[in-house]
């Protein structure tokens, strides 16, 4: 069975994930790639994900999932939690 997805499917999935659909394109060896913008991370620009994975996502933005956090951002989060638990404690 060959699943054929339309642009409406891509738009609907972006809407479901609260993302702004920008477009799609084909890429060698990966198939359809969805281009979108996360409203919370507009400053990061257009993000792209392979449709083969994207259509199963519950969170589409890599920044919202924490995938692209820097070491300093992670340390700041840890410090915030530690400071909340033990006032004055920092890494």
PDB file of N, CA and C in Angstrom:
ATOM      1  N   UNK A   1       0.840  -1.188   0.000  1.00  0.00           N
ATOM      2  CA  UNK A   1       0.000   0.000   0.000  1.00  0.00           C
ATOM      3  C   UNK A   1       0.878   1.242   0.000  1.00  0.00           C
ATOM      4  N   UNK A   2       0.628   2.122  -0.897  1.00  0.00           N
ATOM      5  CA  UNK A   2       1.449   3.314  -1.054  1.00  0.00           C
ATOM      6  C   UNK A   2       0.697   4.525  -0.489  1.00  0.00           C
ATOM      7  N   UNK A   3       1.212   5.082   0.602  1.00  0.00           N
ATOM      8  CA  UNK A   3       0.582   6.265   1.193  1.00  0.00           C
ATOM      9  C   UNK A   3       0.982   7.507   0.420  1.00  0.00           C
ATOM     10  N   UNK A   4      -0.002   8.201  -0.074  1.00  0.00           N
ATOM     11  CA  UNK A   4       0.240   9.466  -0.768  1.00  0.00           C
ATOM     12  C   UNK A   4      -0.294  10.582   0.114  1.00  0.00           C
ATOM     13  N   UNK A   5       0.583  11.450   0.538  1.00  0.00           N
ATOM     14  CA  UNK A   5       0.185  12.572   1.368  1.00  0.00           C
ATOM     15  C   UNK A   5       0.095  13.822   0.501  1.00  0.00           C
ATOM     16  N   UNK A   6      -0.812  14.691   0.866  1.00  0.00           N
ATOM     17  CA  UNK A   6      -0.993  15.938   0.130  1.00  0.00           C
ATOM     18  C   UNK A   6      -0.474  17.097   0.981  1.00  0.00           C
ATOM     19  N   UNK A   7      -0.406  18.258   0.359  1.00  0.00           N
ATOM     20  CA  UNK A   7       0.024  19.444   1.090  1.00  0.00           C
ATOM     21  C   UNK A   7      -0.948  19.749   2.235  1.00  0.00           C
ATOM     22  N   UNK A   8      -2.204  19.418   2.053  1.00  0.00           N
ATOM     23  CA  UNK A   8      -3.194  19.612   3.120  1.00  0.00           C
ATOM     24  C   UNK A   8      -2.821  18.769   4.344  1.00  0.00           C
ATOM     25  N   UNK A   9      -2.318  17.564   4.137  1.00  0.00           N
ATOM     26  CA  UNK A   9      -1.875  16.711   5.253  1.00  0.00           C
ATOM     27  C   UNK A   9      -0.734  17.380   6.007  1.00  0.00           C
ATOM     28  N   UNK A  10       0.199  17.978   5.278  1.00  0.00           N
ATOM     29  CA  UNK A  10       1.340  18.650   5.908  1.00  0.00           C
ATOM     30  C   UNK A  10       0.871  19.875   6.705  1.00  0.00           C
ATOM     31  N   UNK A  11      -0.043  20.636   6.116  1.00  0.00           N
ATOM     32  CA  UNK A  11      -0.583  21.829   6.786  1.00  0.00           C
ATOM     33  C   UNK A  11      -1.361  21.430   8.036  1.00  0.00           C
ATOM     34  N   UNK A  12      -2.187  20.395   7.920  1.00  0.00           N
ATOM     35  CA  UNK A  12      -2.978  19.935   9.066  1.00  0.00           C
ATOM     36  C   UNK A  12      -2.088  19.480  10.214  1.00  0.00           C
ATOM     37  N   UNK A  13      -0.997  18.777   9.904  1.00  0.00           N
ATOM     38  CA  UNK A  13      -0.090  18.321  10.953  1.00  0.00           C
ATOM     39  C   UNK A  13       0.601  19.510  11.622  1.00  0.00           C
ATOM     40  N   UNK A  14       1.026  20.484  10.844  1.00  0.00           N
ATOM     41  CA  UNK A  14       1.635  21.687  11.422  1.00  0.00           C
ATOM     42  C   UNK A  14       0.637  22.415  12.313  1.00  0.00           C
ATOM     43  N   UNK A  15      -0.609  22.528  11.866  1.00  0.00           N
ATOM     44  CA  UNK A  15      -1.636  23.168  12.689  1.00  0.00           C
ATOM     45  C   UNK A  15      -1.864  22.393  13.983  1.00  0.00           C
ATOM     46  N   UNK A  16      -1.879  21.076  13.891  1.00  0.00           N
ATOM     47  CA  UNK A  16      -2.050  20.220  15.067  1.00  0.00           C
ATOM     48  C   UNK A  16      -0.940  20.467  16.092  1.00  0.00           C
ATOM     49  N   UNK A  17       0.287  20.713  15.606  1.00  0.00           N
ATOM     50  CA  UNK A  17       1.443  20.936  16.478  1.00  0.00           C
ATOM     51  C   UNK A  17       1.662  22.420  16.787  1.00  0.00           C
ATOM     52  N   UNK A  18       0.719  23.261  16.375  1.00  0.00           N
ATOM     53  CA  UNK A  18       0.822  24.717  16.581  1.00  0.00           C
ATOM     54  C   UNK A  18       2.075  25.301  15.945  1.00  0.00           C
ATOM     55  N   UNK A  19       2.350  24.871  14.730  1.00  0.00           N
ATOM     56  CA  UNK A  19       3.490  25.367  13.960  1.00  0.00           C
ATOM     57  C   UNK A  19       2.978  26.095  12.728  1.00  0.00           C
ATOM     58  N   UNK A  20       3.808  26.955  12.179  1.00  0.00           N
ATOM     59  CA  UNK A  20       3.456  27.694  10.963  1.00  0.00           C
ATOM     60  C   UNK A  20       4.079  26.970   9.772  1.00  0.00           C
ATOM     61  N   UNK A  21       3.232  26.424   8.924  1.00  0.00           N
ATOM     62  CA  UNK A  21       3.700  25.698   7.738  1.00  0.00           C
ATOM     63  C   UNK A  21       4.298  26.677   6.744  1.00  0.00           C
ATOM     64  N   UNK A  22       5.504  26.359   6.255  1.00  0.00           N
ATOM     65  CA  UNK A  22       6.175  27.222   5.284  1.00  0.00           C
ATOM     66  C   UNK A  22       6.172  26.577   3.904  1.00  0.00           C
ATOM     67  N   UNK A  23       6.359  25.278   3.857  1.00  0.00           N
ATOM     68  CA  UNK A  23       6.392  24.573   2.582  1.00  0.00           C
ATOM     69  C   UNK A  23       6.961  23.186   2.750  1.00  0.00           C
ATOM     70  N   UNK A  24       7.210  22.533   1.619  1.00  0.00           N
ATOM     71  CA  UNK A  24       7.834  21.209   1.646  1.00  0.00           C
ATOM     72  C   UNK A  24       8.688  21.052   0.405  1.00  0.00           C
ATOM     73  N   UNK A  25       9.610  20.146   0.479  1.00  0.00           N
ATOM     74  CA  UNK A  25      10.447  19.847  -0.669  1.00  0.00           C
ATOM     75  C   UNK A  25      10.910  18.402  -0.581  1.00  0.00           C
ATOM     76  N   UNK A  26      11.401  17.886  -1.678  1.00  0.00           N
ATOM     77  CA  UNK A  26      11.921  16.523  -1.730  1.00  0.00           C
ATOM     78  C   UNK A  26      13.429  16.574  -1.542  1.00  0.00           C
ATOM     79  N   UNK A  27      13.957  15.600  -0.815  1.00  0.00           N
ATOM     80  CA  UNK A  27      15.395  15.496  -0.622  1.00  0.00           C
ATOM     81  C   UNK A  27      15.817  14.057  -0.937  1.00  0.00           C
ATOM     82  N   UNK A  28      16.963  13.920  -1.546  1.00  0.00           N
ATOM     83  CA  UNK A  28      17.467  12.593  -1.875  1.00  0.00           C
ATOM     84  C   UNK A  28      17.624  11.755  -0.611  1.00  0.00           C
ATOM     85  N   UNK A  29      17.222  10.518  -0.711  1.00  0.00           N
ATOM     86  CA  UNK A  29      17.364   9.505   0.329  1.00  0.00           C
ATOM     87  C   UNK A  29      16.475   9.705   1.554  1.00  0.00           C
ATOM     88  N   UNK A  30      15.758  10.829   1.665  1.00  0.00           N
ATOM     89  CA  UNK A  30      14.877  11.019   2.822  1.00  0.00           C
ATOM     90  C   UNK A  30      13.429  11.290   2.426  1.00  0.00           C
ATOM     91  N   UNK A  31      13.179  11.612   1.191  1.00  0.00           N
ATOM     92  CA  UNK A  31      11.814  11.871   0.743  1.00  0.00           C
ATOM     93  C   UNK A  31      11.368  13.289   1.026  1.00  0.00           C
ATOM     94  N   UNK A  32      10.130  13.420   1.454  1.00  0.00           N
ATOM     95  CA  UNK A  32       9.540  14.741   1.677  1.00  0.00           C
ATOM     96  C   UNK A  32      10.043  15.348   2.978  1.00  0.00           C
ATOM     97  N   UNK A  33      10.397  16.611   2.918  1.00  0.00           N
ATOM     98  CA  UNK A  33      10.854  17.369   4.083  1.00  0.00           C
ATOM     99  C   UNK A  33       9.883  18.537   4.278  1.00  0.00           C
ATOM    100  N   UNK A  34       9.423  18.684   5.526  1.00  0.00           N
ATOM    101  CA  UNK A  34       8.472  19.745   5.866  1.00  0.00           C
ATOM    102  C   UNK A  34       9.237  20.923   6.449  1.00  0.00           C
ATOM    103  N   UNK A  35       8.960  22.118   5.954  1.00  0.00           N
ATOM    104  CA  UNK A  35       9.568  23.350   6.462  1.00  0.00           C
ATOM    105  C   UNK A  35       8.519  24.102   7.274  1.00  0.00           C
ATOM    106  N   UNK A  36       8.904  24.543   8.471  1.00  0.00           N
ATOM    107  CA  UNK A  36       7.944  25.203   9.351  1.00  0.00           C
ATOM    108  C   UNK A  36       8.661  26.180  10.278  1.00  0.00           C
ATOM    109  N   UNK A  37       7.871  27.025  10.926  1.00  0.00           N
ATOM    110  CA  UNK A  37       8.389  27.966  11.917  1.00  0.00           C
ATOM    111  C   UNK A  37       7.613  27.731  13.208  1.00  0.00           C
ATOM    112  N   UNK A  38       8.332  27.669  14.319  1.00  0.00           N
ATOM    113  CA  UNK A  38       7.698  27.559  15.627  1.00  0.00           C
ATOM    114  C   UNK A  38       7.399  28.978  16.118  1.00  0.00           C
ATOM    115  N   UNK A  39       6.144  29.274  16.485  1.00  0.00           N
ATOM    116  CA  UNK A  39       5.808  30.614  16.968  1.00  0.00           C
ATOM    117  C   UNK A  39       6.607  31.029  18.210  1.00  0.00           C
ATOM    118  N   UNK A  40       6.986  30.070  19.044  1.00  0.00           N
ATOM    119  CA  UNK A  40       7.758  30.374  20.254  1.00  0.00           C
ATOM    120  C   UNK A  40       9.230  30.632  19.944  1.00  0.00           C
ATOM    121  N   UNK A  41       9.699  30.109  18.815  1.00  0.00           N
ATOM    122  CA  UNK A  41      11.114  30.216  18.452  1.00  0.00           C
ATOM    123  C   UNK A  41      11.299  30.815  17.062  1.00  0.00           C
ATOM    124  N   UNK A  42      10.551  31.862  16.755  1.00  0.00           N
ATOM    125  CA  UNK A  42      10.654  32.519  15.446  1.00  0.00           C
ATOM    126  C   UNK A  42      12.072  32.993  15.167  1.00  0.00           C
ATOM    127  N   UNK A  43      12.781  33.374  16.244  1.00  0.00           N
ATOM    128  CA  UNK A  43      14.147  33.875  16.084  1.00  0.00           C
ATOM    129  C   UNK A  43      15.103  32.796  15.572  1.00  0.00           C
ATOM    130  N   UNK A  44      14.721  31.542  15.665  1.00  0.00           N
ATOM    131  CA  UNK A  44      15.565  30.439  15.180  1.00  0.00           C
ATOM    132  C   UNK A  44      15.365  30.200  13.692  1.00  0.00           C
ATOM    133  N   UNK A  45      14.335  30.827  13.110  1.00  0.00           N
ATOM    134  CA  UNK A  45      14.103  30.715  11.675  1.00  0.00           C
ATOM    135  C   UNK A  45      13.320  29.477  11.277  1.00  0.00           C
ATOM    136  N   UNK A  46      13.448  29.137  10.016  1.00  0.00           N
ATOM    137  CA  UNK A  46      12.724  27.995   9.461  1.00  0.00           C
ATOM    138  C   UNK A  46      13.438  26.710   9.880  1.00  0.00           C
ATOM    139  N   UNK A  47      12.642  25.759  10.371  1.00  0.00           N
ATOM    140  CA  UNK A  47      13.155  24.444  10.720  1.00  0.00           C
ATOM    141  C   UNK A  47      12.631  23.440   9.692  1.00  0.00           C
ATOM    142  N   UNK A  48      13.335  22.358   9.534  1.00  0.00           N
ATOM    143  CA  UNK A  48      12.931  21.324   8.580  1.00  0.00           C
ATOM    144  C   UNK A  48      12.991  19.956   9.241  1.00  0.00           C
ATOM    145  N   UNK A  49      11.998  19.129   8.942  1.00  0.00           N
ATOM    146  CA  UNK A  49      11.953  17.761   9.463  1.00  0.00           C
ATOM    147  C   UNK A  49      11.475  16.835   8.351  1.00  0.00           C
ATOM    148  N   UNK A  50      11.981  15.612   8.363  1.00  0.00           N
ATOM    149  CA  UNK A  50      11.542  14.610   7.404  1.00  0.00           C
ATOM    150  C   UNK A  50      10.102  14.216   7.727  1.00  0.00           C
ATOM    151  N   UNK A  51       9.254  14.176   6.710  1.00  0.00           N
ATOM    152  CA  UNK A  51       7.860  13.815   6.911  1.00  0.00           C
ATOM    153  C   UNK A  51       7.732  12.410   7.495  1.00  0.00           C
ATOM    154  N   UNK A  52       8.636  11.498   7.128  1.00  0.00           N
ATOM    155  CA  UNK A  52       8.551  10.120   7.615  1.00  0.00           C
ATOM    156  C   UNK A  52       8.594  10.054   9.137  1.00  0.00           C
ATOM    157  N   UNK A  53       9.244  11.031   9.778  1.00  0.00           N
ATOM    158  CA  UNK A  53       9.273  11.107  11.236  1.00  0.00           C
ATOM    159  C   UNK A  53       8.255  12.129  11.739  1.00  0.00           C
ATOM    160  N   UNK A  54       8.168  13.245  11.064  1.00  0.00           N
ATOM    161  CA  UNK A  54       7.351  14.378  11.492  1.00  0.00           C
ATOM    162  C   UNK A  54       5.887  13.999  11.698  1.00  0.00           C
ATOM    163  N   UNK A  55       5.350  13.144  10.828  1.00  0.00           N
ATOM    164  CA  UNK A  55       3.914  12.835  10.917  1.00  0.00           C
ATOM    165  C   UNK A  55       3.547  12.076  12.186  1.00  0.00           C
ATOM    166  N   UNK A  56       4.552  11.553  12.918  1.00  0.00           N
ATOM    167  CA  UNK A  56       4.298  10.863  14.189  1.00  0.00           C
ATOM    168  C   UNK A  56       4.597  11.724  15.412  1.00  0.00           C
ATOM    169  N   UNK A  57       5.162  12.901  15.217  1.00  0.00           N
ATOM    170  CA  UNK A  57       5.570  13.754  16.340  1.00  0.00           C
ATOM    171  C   UNK A  57       4.374  14.282  17.127  1.00  0.00           C
ATOM    172  N   UNK A  58       4.620  14.494  18.431  1.00  0.00           N
ATOM    173  CA  UNK A  58       3.647  15.194  19.266  1.00  0.00           C
ATOM    174  C   UNK A  58       4.136  16.604  19.562  1.00  0.00           C
ATOM    175  N   UNK A  59       5.439  16.831  19.397  1.00  0.00           N
ATOM    176  CA  UNK A  59       6.051  18.162  19.475  1.00  0.00           C
ATOM    177  C   UNK A  59       6.989  18.259  18.280  1.00  0.00           C
ATOM    178  N   UNK A  60       6.764  19.220  17.410  1.00  0.00           N
ATOM    179  CA  UNK A  60       7.550  19.291  16.187  1.00  0.00           C
ATOM    180  C   UNK A  60       8.825  20.099  16.299  1.00  0.00           C
ATOM    181  N   UNK A  61       8.832  21.102  17.162  1.00  0.00           N
ATOM    182  CA  UNK A  61       9.974  22.006  17.261  1.00  0.00           C
ATOM    183  C   UNK A  61      11.099  21.389  18.099  1.00  0.00           C
ATOM    184  N   UNK A  62      12.281  21.345  17.524  1.00  0.00           N
ATOM    185  CA  UNK A  62      13.439  20.806  18.236  1.00  0.00           C
ATOM    186  C   UNK A  62      13.837  21.642  19.437  1.00  0.00           C
ATOM    187  N   UNK A  63      13.558  22.927  19.394  1.00  0.00           N
ATOM    188  CA  UNK A  63      13.887  23.804  20.518  1.00  0.00           C
ATOM    189  C   UNK A  63      12.895  23.603  21.659  1.00  0.00           C
ATOM    190  N   UNK A  64      11.628  23.365  21.331  1.00  0.00           N
ATOM    191  CA  UNK A  64      10.625  23.110  22.373  1.00  0.00           C
ATOM    192  C   UNK A  64      10.903  21.787  23.095  1.00  0.00           C
ATOM    193  N   UNK A  65      11.443  20.818  22.380  1.00  0.00           N
ATOM    194  CA  UNK A  65      11.743  19.524  23.001  1.00  0.00           C
ATOM    195  C   UNK A  65      13.022  19.573  23.817  1.00  0.00           C
ATOM    196  N   UNK A  66      13.844  20.598  23.586  1.00  0.00           N
ATOM    197  CA  UNK A  66      15.102  20.713  24.312  1.00  0.00           C
ATOM    198  C   UNK A  66      16.274  20.099  23.572  1.00  0.00           C
ATOM    199  N   UNK A  67      16.050  19.625  22.386  1.00  0.00           N
ATOM    200  CA  UNK A  67      17.095  18.959  21.619  1.00  0.00           C
ATOM    201  C   UNK A  67      18.282  19.870  21.284  1.00  0.00           C
ATOM    202  N   UNK A  68      18.019  21.134  21.067  1.00  0.00           N
ATOM    203  CA  UNK A  68      19.075  22.047  20.631  1.00  0.00           C
ATOM    204  C   UNK A  68      19.588  22.964  21.735  1.00  0.00           C
ATOM    205  N   UNK A  69      19.380  22.586  22.981  1.00  0.00           N
ATOM    206  CA  UNK A  69      19.854  23.421  24.087  1.00  0.00           C
ATOM    207  C   UNK A  69      21.380  23.375  24.157  1.00  0.00           C
ATOM    208  N   UNK A  70      21.940  24.518  24.505  1.00  0.00           N
ATOM    209  CA  UNK A  70      23.386  24.586  24.677  1.00  0.00           C
ATOM    210  C   UNK A  70      23.737  24.150  26.100  1.00  0.00           C
ATOM    211  N   UNK A  71      25.003  23.874  26.319  1.00  0.00           N
ATOM    212  CA  UNK A  71      25.466  23.477  27.647  1.00  0.00           C
ATOM    213  C   UNK A  71      25.158  24.567  28.664  1.00  0.00           C
ATOM    214  N   UNK A  72      25.367  25.811  28.296  1.00  0.00           N
ATOM    215  CA  UNK A  72      25.109  26.907  29.238  1.00  0.00           C
ATOM    216  C   UNK A  72      23.622  27.012  29.579  1.00  0.00           C
ATOM    217  N   UNK A  73      22.732  26.734  28.616  1.00  0.00           N
ATOM    218  CA  UNK A  73      21.297  26.750  28.902  1.00  0.00           C
ATOM    219  C   UNK A  73      20.916  25.629  29.864  1.00  0.00           C
ATOM    220  N   UNK A  74      21.518  24.473  29.684  1.00  0.00           N
ATOM    221  CA  UNK A  74      21.239  23.339  30.574  1.00  0.00           C
ATOM    222  C   UNK A  74      21.750  23.632  31.977  1.00  0.00           C
ATOM    223  N   UNK A  75      22.940  24.191  32.079  1.00  0.00           N
ATOM    224  CA  UNK A  75      23.499  24.539  33.391  1.00  0.00           C
ATOM    225  C   UNK A  75      22.615  25.569  34.082  1.00  0.00           C
ATOM    226  N   UNK A  76      22.120  26.553  33.340  1.00  0.00           N
ATOM    227  CA  UNK A  76      21.238  27.564  33.923  1.00  0.00           C
ATOM    228  C   UNK A  76      19.956  26.931  34.455  1.00  0.00           C
ATOM    229  N   UNK A  77      19.394  25.981  33.707  1.00  0.00           N
ATOM    230  CA  UNK A  77      18.190  25.288  34.171  1.00  0.00           C
ATOM    231  C   UNK A  77      18.467  24.491  35.442  1.00  0.00           C
ATOM    232  N   UNK A  78      19.603  23.811  35.475  1.00  0.00           N
ATOM    233  CA  UNK A  78      19.976  23.035  36.667  1.00  0.00           C
ATOM    234  C   UNK A  78      20.135  23.966  37.859  1.00  0.00           C
ATOM    235  N   UNK A  79      20.815  25.083  37.641  1.00  0.00           N
ATOM    236  CA  UNK A  79      21.003  26.048  38.726  1.00  0.00           C
ATOM    237  C   UNK A  79      19.678  26.586  39.235  1.00  0.00           C
ATOM    238  N   UNK A  80      18.746  26.828  38.329  1.00  0.00           N
ATOM    239  CA  UNK A  80      17.433  27.329  38.733  1.00  0.00           C
ATOM    240  C   UNK A  80      16.721  26.307  39.615  1.00  0.00           C
ATOM    241  N   UNK A  81      16.767  25.042  39.222  1.00  0.00           N
ATOM    242  CA  UNK A  81      16.133  23.984  40.011  1.00  0.00           C
ATOM    243  C   UNK A  81      16.841  23.819  41.345  1.00  0.00           C
ATOM    244  N   UNK A  82      18.170  23.774  41.329  1.00  0.00           N
ATOM    245  CA  UNK A  82      18.925  23.621  42.574  1.00  0.00           C
ATOM    246  C   UNK A  82      18.679  24.786  43.515  1.00  0.00           C
ATOM    247  N   UNK A  83      18.634  25.983  42.964  1.00  0.00           N
ATOM    248  CA  UNK A  83      18.422  27.163  43.778  1.00  0.00           C
ATOM    249  C   UNK A  83      17.034  27.125  44.425  1.00  0.00           C
ATOM    250  N   UNK A  84      16.068  26.570  43.684  1.00  0.00           N
ATOM    251  CA  UNK A  84      14.720  26.442  44.215  1.00  0.00           C
ATOM    252  C   UNK A  84      14.683  25.423  45.368  1.00  0.00           C
ATOM    253  N   UNK A  85      15.423  24.325  45.197  1.00  0.00           N
ATOM    254  CA  UNK A  85      15.438  23.272  46.204  1.00  0.00           C
ATOM    255  C   UNK A  85      16.312  23.674  47.402  1.00  0.00           C
ATOM    256  N   UNK A  86      17.507  24.153  47.105  1.00  0.00           N
ATOM    257  CA  UNK A  86      18.457  24.552  48.161  1.00  0.00           C
ATOM    258  C   UNK A  86      18.906  25.982  47.865  1.00  0.00           C
ATOM    259  N   UNK A  87      18.256  26.979  48.466  1.00  0.00           N
ATOM    260  CA  UNK A  87      18.608  28.370  48.177  1.00  0.00           C
ATOM    261  C   UNK A  87      20.105  28.644  48.328  1.00  0.00           C
ATOM    262  N   UNK A  88      20.673  29.311  47.321  1.00  0.00           N
ATOM    263  CA  UNK A  88      22.076  29.677  47.364  1.00  0.00           C
ATOM    264  C   UNK A  88      23.004  28.687  46.669  1.00  0.00           C
ATOM    265  N   UNK A  89      22.522  27.470  46.364  1.00  0.00           N
ATOM    266  CA  UNK A  89      23.357  26.453  45.732  1.00  0.00           C
ATOM    267  C   UNK A  89      23.441  26.694  44.238  1.00  0.00           C
ATOM    268  N   UNK A  90      24.646  26.665  43.709  1.00  0.00           N
ATOM    269  CA  UNK A  90      24.903  26.836  42.265  1.00  0.00           C
ATOM    270  C   UNK A  90      26.006  25.882  41.856  1.00  0.00           C
ATOM    271  N   UNK A  91      25.978  25.499  40.588  1.00  0.00           N
ATOM    272  CA  UNK A  91      27.054  24.659  40.027  1.00  0.00           C
ATOM    273  C   UNK A  91      28.165  25.551  39.553  1.00  0.00           C
TER     274      UNK A  91
END
